[in-house]
Coordinates of N, CA and C and ligand atoms in Angstrom, one line a residue:
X17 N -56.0 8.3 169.6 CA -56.1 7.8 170.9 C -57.5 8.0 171.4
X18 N -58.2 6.8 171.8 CA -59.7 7.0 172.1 C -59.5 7.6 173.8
X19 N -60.7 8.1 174.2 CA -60.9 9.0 175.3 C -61.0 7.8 177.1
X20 N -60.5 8.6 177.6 CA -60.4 7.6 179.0 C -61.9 7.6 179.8
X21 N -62.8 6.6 179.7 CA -64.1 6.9 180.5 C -63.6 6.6 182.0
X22 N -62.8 5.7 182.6 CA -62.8 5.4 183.8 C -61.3 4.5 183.4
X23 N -60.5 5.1 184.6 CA -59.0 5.0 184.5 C -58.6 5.2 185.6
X24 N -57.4 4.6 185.9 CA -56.9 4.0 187.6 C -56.3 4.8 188.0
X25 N -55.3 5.7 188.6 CA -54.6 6.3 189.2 C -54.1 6.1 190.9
X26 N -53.3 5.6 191.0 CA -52.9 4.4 192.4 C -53.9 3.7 192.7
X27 N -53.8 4.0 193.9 CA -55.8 3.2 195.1 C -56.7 4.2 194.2
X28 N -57.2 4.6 193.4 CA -58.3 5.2 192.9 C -58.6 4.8 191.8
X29 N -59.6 5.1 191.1 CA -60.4 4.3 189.9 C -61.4 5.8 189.9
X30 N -60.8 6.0 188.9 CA -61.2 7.3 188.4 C -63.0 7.3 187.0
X31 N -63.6 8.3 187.4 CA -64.8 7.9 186.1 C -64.7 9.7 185.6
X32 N -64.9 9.0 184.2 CA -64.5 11.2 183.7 C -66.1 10.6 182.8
X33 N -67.4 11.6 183.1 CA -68.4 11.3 182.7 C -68.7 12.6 181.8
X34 N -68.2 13.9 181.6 CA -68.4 14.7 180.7 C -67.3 16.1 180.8
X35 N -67.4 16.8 179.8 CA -66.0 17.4 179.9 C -66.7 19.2 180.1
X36 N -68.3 19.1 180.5 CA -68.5 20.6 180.4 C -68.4 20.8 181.8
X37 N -68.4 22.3 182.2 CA -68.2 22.7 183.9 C -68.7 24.1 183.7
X38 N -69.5 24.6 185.0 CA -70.1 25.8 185.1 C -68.6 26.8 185.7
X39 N -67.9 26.7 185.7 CA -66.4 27.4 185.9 C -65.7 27.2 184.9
X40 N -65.0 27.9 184.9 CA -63.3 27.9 183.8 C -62.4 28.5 184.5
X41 N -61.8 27.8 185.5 CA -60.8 28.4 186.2 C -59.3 28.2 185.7
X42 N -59.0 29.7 186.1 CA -57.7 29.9 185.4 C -56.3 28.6 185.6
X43 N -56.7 27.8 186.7 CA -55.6 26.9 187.2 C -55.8 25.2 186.1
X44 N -57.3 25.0 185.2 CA -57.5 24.4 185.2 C -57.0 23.5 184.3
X45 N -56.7 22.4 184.2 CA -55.6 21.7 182.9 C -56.8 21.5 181.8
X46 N -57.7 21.4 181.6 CA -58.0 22.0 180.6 C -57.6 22.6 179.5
X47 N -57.6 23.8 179.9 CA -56.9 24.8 179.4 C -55.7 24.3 178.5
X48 N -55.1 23.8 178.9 CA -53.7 23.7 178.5 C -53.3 22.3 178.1
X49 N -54.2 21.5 178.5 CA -53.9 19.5 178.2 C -55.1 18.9 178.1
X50 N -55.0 17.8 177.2 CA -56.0 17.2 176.8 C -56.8 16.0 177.7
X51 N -55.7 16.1 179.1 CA -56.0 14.8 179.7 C -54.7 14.7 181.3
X52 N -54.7 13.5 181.7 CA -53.6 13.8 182.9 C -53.4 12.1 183.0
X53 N -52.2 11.8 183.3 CA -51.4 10.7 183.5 C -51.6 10.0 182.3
X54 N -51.1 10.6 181.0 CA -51.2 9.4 179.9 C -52.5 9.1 179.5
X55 N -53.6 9.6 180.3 CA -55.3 9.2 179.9 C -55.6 10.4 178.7
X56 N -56.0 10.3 177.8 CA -57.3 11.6 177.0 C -58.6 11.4 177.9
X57 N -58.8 12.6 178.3 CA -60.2 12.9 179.3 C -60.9 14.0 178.2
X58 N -60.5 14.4 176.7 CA -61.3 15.0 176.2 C -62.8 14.2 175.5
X59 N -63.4 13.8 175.9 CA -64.6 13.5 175.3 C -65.4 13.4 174.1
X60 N -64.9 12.6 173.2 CA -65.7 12.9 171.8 C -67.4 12.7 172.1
X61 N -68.0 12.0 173.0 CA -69.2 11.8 173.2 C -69.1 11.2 174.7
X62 N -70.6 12.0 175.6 CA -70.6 11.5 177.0 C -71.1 9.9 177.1
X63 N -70.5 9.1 178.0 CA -70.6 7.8 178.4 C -72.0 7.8 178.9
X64 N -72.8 6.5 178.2 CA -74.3 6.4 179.3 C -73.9 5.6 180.8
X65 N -74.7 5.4 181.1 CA -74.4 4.1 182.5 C -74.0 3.2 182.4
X66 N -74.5 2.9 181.2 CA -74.1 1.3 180.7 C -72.8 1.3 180.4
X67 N -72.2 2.4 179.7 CA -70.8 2.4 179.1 C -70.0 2.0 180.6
X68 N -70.4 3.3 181.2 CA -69.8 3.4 182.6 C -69.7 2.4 183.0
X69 N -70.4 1.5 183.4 CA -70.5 0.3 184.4 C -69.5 -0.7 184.1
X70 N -70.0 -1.0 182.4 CA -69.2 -2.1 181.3 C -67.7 -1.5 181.9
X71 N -67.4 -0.7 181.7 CA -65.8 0.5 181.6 C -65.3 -0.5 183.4
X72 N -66.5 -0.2 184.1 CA -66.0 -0.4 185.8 C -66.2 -2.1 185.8
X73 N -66.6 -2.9 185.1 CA -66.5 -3.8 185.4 C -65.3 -4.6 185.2
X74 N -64.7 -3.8 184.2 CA -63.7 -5.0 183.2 C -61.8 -3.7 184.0
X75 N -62.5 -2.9 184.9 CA -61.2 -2.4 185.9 C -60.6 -3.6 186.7
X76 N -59.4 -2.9 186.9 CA -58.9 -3.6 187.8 C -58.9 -3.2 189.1
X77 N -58.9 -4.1 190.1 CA -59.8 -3.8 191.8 C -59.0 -4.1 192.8
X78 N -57.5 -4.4 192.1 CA -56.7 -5.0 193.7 C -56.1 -3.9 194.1
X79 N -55.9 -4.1 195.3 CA -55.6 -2.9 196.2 C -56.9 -1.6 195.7
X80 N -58.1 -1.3 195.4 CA -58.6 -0.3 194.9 C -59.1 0.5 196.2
X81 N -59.1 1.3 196.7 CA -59.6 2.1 197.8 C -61.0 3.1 197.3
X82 N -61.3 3.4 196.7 CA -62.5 4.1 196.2 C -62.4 4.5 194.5
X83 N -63.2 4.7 194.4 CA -63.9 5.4 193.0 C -64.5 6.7 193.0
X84 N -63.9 7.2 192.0 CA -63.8 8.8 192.5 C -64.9 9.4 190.7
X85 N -65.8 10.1 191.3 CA -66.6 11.3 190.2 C -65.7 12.4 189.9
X86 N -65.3 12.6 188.7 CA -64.4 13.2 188.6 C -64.0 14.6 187.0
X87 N -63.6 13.9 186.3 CA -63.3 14.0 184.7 C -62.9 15.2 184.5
X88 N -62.8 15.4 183.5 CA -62.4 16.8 182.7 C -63.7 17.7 183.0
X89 N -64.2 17.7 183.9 CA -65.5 18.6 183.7 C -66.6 18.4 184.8
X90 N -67.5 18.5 185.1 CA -68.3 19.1 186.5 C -69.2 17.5 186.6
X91 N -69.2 16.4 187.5 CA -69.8 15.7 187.5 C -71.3 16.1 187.6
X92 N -71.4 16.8 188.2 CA -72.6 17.1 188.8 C -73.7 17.7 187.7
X93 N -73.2 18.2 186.5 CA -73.5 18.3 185.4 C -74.6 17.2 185.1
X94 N -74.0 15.7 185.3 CA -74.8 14.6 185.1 C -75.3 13.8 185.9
X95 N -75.9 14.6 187.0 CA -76.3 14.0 188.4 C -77.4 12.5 188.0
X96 N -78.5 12.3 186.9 CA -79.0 11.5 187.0 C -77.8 10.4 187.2
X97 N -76.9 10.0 185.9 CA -76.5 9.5 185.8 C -75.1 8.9 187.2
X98 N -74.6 9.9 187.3 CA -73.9 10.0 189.2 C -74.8 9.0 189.9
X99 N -76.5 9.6 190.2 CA -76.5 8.5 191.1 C -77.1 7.2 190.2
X100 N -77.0 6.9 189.2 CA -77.6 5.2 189.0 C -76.4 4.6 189.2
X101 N -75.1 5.5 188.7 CA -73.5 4.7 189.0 C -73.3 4.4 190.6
X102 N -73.3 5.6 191.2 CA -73.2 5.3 192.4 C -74.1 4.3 193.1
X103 N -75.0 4.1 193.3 CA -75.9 3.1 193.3 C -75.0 1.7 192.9
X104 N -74.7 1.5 192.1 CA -74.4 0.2 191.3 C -72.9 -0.4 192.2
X105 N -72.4 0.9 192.1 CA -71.0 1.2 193.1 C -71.1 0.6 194.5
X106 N -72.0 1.3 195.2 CA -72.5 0.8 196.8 C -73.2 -0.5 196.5
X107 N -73.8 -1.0 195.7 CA -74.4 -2.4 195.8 C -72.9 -3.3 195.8
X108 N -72.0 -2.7 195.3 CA -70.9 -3.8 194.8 C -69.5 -3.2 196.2
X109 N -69.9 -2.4 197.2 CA -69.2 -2.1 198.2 C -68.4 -1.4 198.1
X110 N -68.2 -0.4 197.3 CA -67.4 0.5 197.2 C -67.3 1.5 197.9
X111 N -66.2 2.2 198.3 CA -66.6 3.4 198.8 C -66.5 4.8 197.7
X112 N -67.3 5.8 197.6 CA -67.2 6.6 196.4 C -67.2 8.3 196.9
X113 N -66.5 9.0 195.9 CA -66.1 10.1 196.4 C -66.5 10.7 194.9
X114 N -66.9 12.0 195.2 CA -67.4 12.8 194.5 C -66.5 14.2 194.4
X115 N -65.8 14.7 193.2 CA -64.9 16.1 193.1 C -66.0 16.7 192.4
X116 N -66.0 17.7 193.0 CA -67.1 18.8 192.4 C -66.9 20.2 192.9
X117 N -67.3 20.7 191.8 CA -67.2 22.5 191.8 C -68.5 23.1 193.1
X118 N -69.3 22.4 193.4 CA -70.1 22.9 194.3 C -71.3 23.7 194.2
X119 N -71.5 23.4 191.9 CA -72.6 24.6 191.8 C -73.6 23.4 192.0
X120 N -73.8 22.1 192.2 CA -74.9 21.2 191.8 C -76.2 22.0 192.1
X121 N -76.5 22.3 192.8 CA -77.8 23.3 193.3 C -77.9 24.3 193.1
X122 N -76.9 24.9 192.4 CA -77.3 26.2 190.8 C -77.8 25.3 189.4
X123 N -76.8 24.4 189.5 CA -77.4 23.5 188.2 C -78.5 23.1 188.0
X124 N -79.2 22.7 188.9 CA -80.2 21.9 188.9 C -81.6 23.0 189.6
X125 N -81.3 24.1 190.4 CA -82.2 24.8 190.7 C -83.1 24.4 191.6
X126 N -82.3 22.9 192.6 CA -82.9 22.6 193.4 C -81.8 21.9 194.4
X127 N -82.2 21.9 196.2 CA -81.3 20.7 196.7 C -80.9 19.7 196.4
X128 N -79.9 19.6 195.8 CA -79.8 17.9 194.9 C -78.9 17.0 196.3
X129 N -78.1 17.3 197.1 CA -77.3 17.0 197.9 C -78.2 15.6 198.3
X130 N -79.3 15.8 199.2 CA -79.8 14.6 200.2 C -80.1 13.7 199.2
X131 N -80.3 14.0 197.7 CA -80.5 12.8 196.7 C -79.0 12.1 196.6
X132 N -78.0 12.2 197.1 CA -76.3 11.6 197.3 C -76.8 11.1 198.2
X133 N -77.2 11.0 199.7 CA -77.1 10.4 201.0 C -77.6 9.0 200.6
X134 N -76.2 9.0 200.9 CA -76.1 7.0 200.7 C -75.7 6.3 199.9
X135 N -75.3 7.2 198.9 CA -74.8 6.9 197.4 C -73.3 7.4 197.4
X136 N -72.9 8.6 197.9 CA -71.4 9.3 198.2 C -71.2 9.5 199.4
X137 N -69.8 8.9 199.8 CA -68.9 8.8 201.0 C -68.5 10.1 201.4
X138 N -68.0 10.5 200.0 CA -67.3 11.8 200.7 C -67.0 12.5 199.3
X139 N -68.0 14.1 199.8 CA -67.7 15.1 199.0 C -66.7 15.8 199.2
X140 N -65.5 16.0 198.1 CA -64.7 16.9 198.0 C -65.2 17.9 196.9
X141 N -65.3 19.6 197.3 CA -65.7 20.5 197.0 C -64.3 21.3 196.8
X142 N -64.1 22.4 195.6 CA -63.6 22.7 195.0 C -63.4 24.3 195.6
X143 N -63.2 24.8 196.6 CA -64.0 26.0 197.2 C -62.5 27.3 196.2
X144 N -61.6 27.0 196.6 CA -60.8 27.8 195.3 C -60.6 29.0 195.7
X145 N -61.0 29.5 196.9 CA -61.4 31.6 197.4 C -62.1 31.4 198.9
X146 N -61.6 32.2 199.1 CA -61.9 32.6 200.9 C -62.8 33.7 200.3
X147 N -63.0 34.5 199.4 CA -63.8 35.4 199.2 C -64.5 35.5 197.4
X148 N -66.2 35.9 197.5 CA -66.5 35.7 196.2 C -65.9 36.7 194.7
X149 N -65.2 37.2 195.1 CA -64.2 38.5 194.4 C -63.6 37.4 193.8
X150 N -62.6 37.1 194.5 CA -61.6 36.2 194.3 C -61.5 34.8 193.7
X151 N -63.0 34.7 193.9 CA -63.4 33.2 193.2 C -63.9 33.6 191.8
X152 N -64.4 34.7 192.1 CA -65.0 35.0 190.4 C -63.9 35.3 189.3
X153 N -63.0 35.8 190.1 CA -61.8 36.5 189.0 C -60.9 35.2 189.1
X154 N -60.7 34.2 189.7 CA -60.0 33.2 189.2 C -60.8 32.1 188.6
X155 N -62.2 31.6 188.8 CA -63.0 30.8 188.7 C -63.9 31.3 187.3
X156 N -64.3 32.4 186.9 CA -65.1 32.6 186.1 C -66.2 31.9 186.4
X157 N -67.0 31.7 187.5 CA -68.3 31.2 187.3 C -69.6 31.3 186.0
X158 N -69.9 30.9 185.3 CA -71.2 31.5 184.2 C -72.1 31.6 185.7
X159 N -72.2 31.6 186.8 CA -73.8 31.8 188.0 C -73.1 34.0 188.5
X160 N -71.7 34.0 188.0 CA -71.4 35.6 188.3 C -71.3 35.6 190.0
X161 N -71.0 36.3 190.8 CA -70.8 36.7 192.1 C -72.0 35.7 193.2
X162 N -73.0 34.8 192.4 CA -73.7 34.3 193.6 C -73.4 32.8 193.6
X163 N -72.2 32.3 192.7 CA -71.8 31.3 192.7 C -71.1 30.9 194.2
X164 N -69.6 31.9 194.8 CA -69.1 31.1 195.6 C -70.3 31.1 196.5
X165 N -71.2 32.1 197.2 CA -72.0 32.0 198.5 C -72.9 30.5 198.1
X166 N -73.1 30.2 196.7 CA -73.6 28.8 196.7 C -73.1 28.0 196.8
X167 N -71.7 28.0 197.1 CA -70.7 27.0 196.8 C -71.0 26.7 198.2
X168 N -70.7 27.7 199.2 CA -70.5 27.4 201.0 C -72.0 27.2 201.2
X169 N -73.0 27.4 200.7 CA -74.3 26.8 200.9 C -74.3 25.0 200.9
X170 N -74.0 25.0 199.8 CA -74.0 23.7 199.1 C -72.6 22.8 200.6
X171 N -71.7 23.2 200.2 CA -70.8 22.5 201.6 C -71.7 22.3 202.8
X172 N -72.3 23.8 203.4 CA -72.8 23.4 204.5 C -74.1 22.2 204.5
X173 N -74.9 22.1 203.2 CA -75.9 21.2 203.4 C -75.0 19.5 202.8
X174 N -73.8 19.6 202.6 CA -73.3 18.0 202.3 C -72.9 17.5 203.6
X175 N -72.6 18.6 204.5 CA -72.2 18.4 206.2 C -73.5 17.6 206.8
X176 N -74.4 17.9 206.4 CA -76.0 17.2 206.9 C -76.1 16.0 206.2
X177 N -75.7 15.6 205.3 CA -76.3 14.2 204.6 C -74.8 13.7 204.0
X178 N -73.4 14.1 203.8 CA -72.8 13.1 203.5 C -71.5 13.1 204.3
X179 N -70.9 11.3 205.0 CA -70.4 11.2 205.6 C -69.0 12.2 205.4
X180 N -68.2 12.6 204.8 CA -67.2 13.1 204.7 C -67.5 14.4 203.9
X181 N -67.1 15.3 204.2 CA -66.8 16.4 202.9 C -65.7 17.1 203.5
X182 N -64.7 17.5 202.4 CA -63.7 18.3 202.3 C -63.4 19.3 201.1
X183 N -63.1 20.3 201.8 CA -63.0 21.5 200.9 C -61.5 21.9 200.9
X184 N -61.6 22.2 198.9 CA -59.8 21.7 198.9 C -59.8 23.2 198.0
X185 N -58.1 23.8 197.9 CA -58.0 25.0 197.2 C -56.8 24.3 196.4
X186 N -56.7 25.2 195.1 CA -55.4 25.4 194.9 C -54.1 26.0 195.3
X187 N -53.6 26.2 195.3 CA -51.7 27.1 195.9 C -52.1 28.2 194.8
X188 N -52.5 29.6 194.5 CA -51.8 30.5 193.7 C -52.0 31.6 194.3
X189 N -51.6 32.7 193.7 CA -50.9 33.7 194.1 C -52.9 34.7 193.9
X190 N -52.4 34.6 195.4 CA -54.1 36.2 196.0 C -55.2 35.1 196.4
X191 N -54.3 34.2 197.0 CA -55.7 33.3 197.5 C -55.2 32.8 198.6
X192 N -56.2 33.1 199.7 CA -55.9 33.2 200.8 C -55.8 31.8 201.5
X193 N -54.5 30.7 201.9 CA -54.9 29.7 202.8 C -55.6 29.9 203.6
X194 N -54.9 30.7 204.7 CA -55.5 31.5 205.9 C -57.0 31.3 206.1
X195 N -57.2 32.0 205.1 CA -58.8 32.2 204.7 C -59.6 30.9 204.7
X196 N -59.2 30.3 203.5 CA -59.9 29.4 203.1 C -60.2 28.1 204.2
X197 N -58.6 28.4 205.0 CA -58.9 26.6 206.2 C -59.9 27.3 206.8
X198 N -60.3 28.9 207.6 CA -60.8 29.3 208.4 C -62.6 28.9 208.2
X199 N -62.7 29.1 206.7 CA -64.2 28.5 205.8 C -64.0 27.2 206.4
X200 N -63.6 26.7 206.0 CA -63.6 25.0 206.3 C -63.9 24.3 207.5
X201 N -63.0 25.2 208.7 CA -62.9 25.1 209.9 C -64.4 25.5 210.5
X202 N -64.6 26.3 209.9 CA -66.2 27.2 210.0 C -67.3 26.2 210.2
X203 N -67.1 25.9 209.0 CA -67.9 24.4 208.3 C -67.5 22.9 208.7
X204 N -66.3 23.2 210.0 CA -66.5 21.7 210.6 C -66.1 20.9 209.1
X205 N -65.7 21.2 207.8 CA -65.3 19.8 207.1 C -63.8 20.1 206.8
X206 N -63.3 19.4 206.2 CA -61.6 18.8 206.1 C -61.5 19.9 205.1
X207 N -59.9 20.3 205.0 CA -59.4 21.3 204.4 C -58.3 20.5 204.1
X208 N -58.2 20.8 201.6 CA -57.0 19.8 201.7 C -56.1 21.0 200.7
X209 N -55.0 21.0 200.0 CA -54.5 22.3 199.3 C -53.9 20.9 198.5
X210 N -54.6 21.3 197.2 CA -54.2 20.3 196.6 C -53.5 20.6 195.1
X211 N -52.5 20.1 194.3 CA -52.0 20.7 193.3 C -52.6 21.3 191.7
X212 N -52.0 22.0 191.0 CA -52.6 22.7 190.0 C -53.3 21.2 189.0
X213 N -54.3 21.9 189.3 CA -55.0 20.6 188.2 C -56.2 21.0 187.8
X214 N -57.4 20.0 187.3 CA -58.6 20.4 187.4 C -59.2 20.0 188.7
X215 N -60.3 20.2 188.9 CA -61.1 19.8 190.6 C -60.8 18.2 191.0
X216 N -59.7 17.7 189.9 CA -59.6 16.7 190.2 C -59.2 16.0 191.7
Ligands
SF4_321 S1 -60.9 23.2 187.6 FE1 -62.8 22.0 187.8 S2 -64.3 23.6 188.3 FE2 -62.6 24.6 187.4 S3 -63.0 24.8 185.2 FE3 -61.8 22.9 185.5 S4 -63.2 21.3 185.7 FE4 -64.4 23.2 186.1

């Protein structure tokens, strides 16, 4: 079964662009499955743009509500490539949403965020812990204990430059709802609790 580079899931049109991520969280299907709804999202080789684009052109678009960054693994990992897609995306009127772990600016070692403004509709961030204890012991960051405070860094500078962000957790056990809408609420962006999966 060859690998799913970009695959439909209701109103969404999904792009899985690499399968590595600066987390290993305990909830993550990963772990456990090779892929989600019938797609393989394991990756024998990452997609260039071109793959990507070819992959998005020959989708199907009725009823399609957006296009989502997504995959088995940390988009943001491949930010050049994120924005030439996105780009191509907005030329052809799309609206596009980005799932991300929220290290981009550990990754990159710089503000990458205002390089999205105008390319991504709406960041959904992966916040996972009301506290960095909690995020480390479920999340395994490789950035160690300075990951979540990057993570709420990183949120509060997508509040400045992209139209929507929302900060979503999973349901498990020592993780605080409570908490986590209160961050959110903090942060002025949407709070979603969304099921056991990857950041998808
Ligand atoms: S759930 Fe998302 S952030 Fe966590 S390990 Fe999986 S792909 Fe990475």
């Amino acid at each position: 079964m060859h690998s799913s580079i970009v695959y439909r899931i209701g109103d969404s049109l999904y792009i899985n662009l690499t399968n590595r991520c600066t987390n290993d969280c305990e909830f993550c299907i990963r772990r456990n499955s090779d892929g989600v709804g019938g797609e393989r999202l394991w990756l024998d080789e990452e997609p260039t743009v071109e793959q990507v684009i070819a992959e998005l052109e020959k989708a199907p678009t009725a009823h399609l509500k957006e296009v989502v960054f997504c995959g088995f693994g940390e988009p943001m990992m491949r930010l050049e490539e994120v924005k030439a897609i996105a780009k191509w995306l907005k030329e052809h009127g799309m609206y596009v949403r980005m799932n991300t772990n929220g290290h981009g600016n550990l990754i990159h070692g710089r503000n990458v965020v205002p390089e999205l403004a105008g390319l991504v509709d709406c960041m959904s961030i992966s916040l996972n812990a009301s506290n960095a204890a909690t995020y480390d012991a479920l999340c395994h960051p490789i950035y160690g204990r300075q990951a979540f405070k990057a993570v709420l860094a990183f949120a509060r500078e997508c509040k400045r430059h992209i139209p929507r962000v929302v900060l979503s957790i999973v349901k498990v056990p020592g993780v605080s709802i409570w908490g986590c809408r209160r961050i959110a609420a903090k942060l002025k962006a949407e709070f979603r609790l969304r099921h056991y999966d990857s950041h998808i």
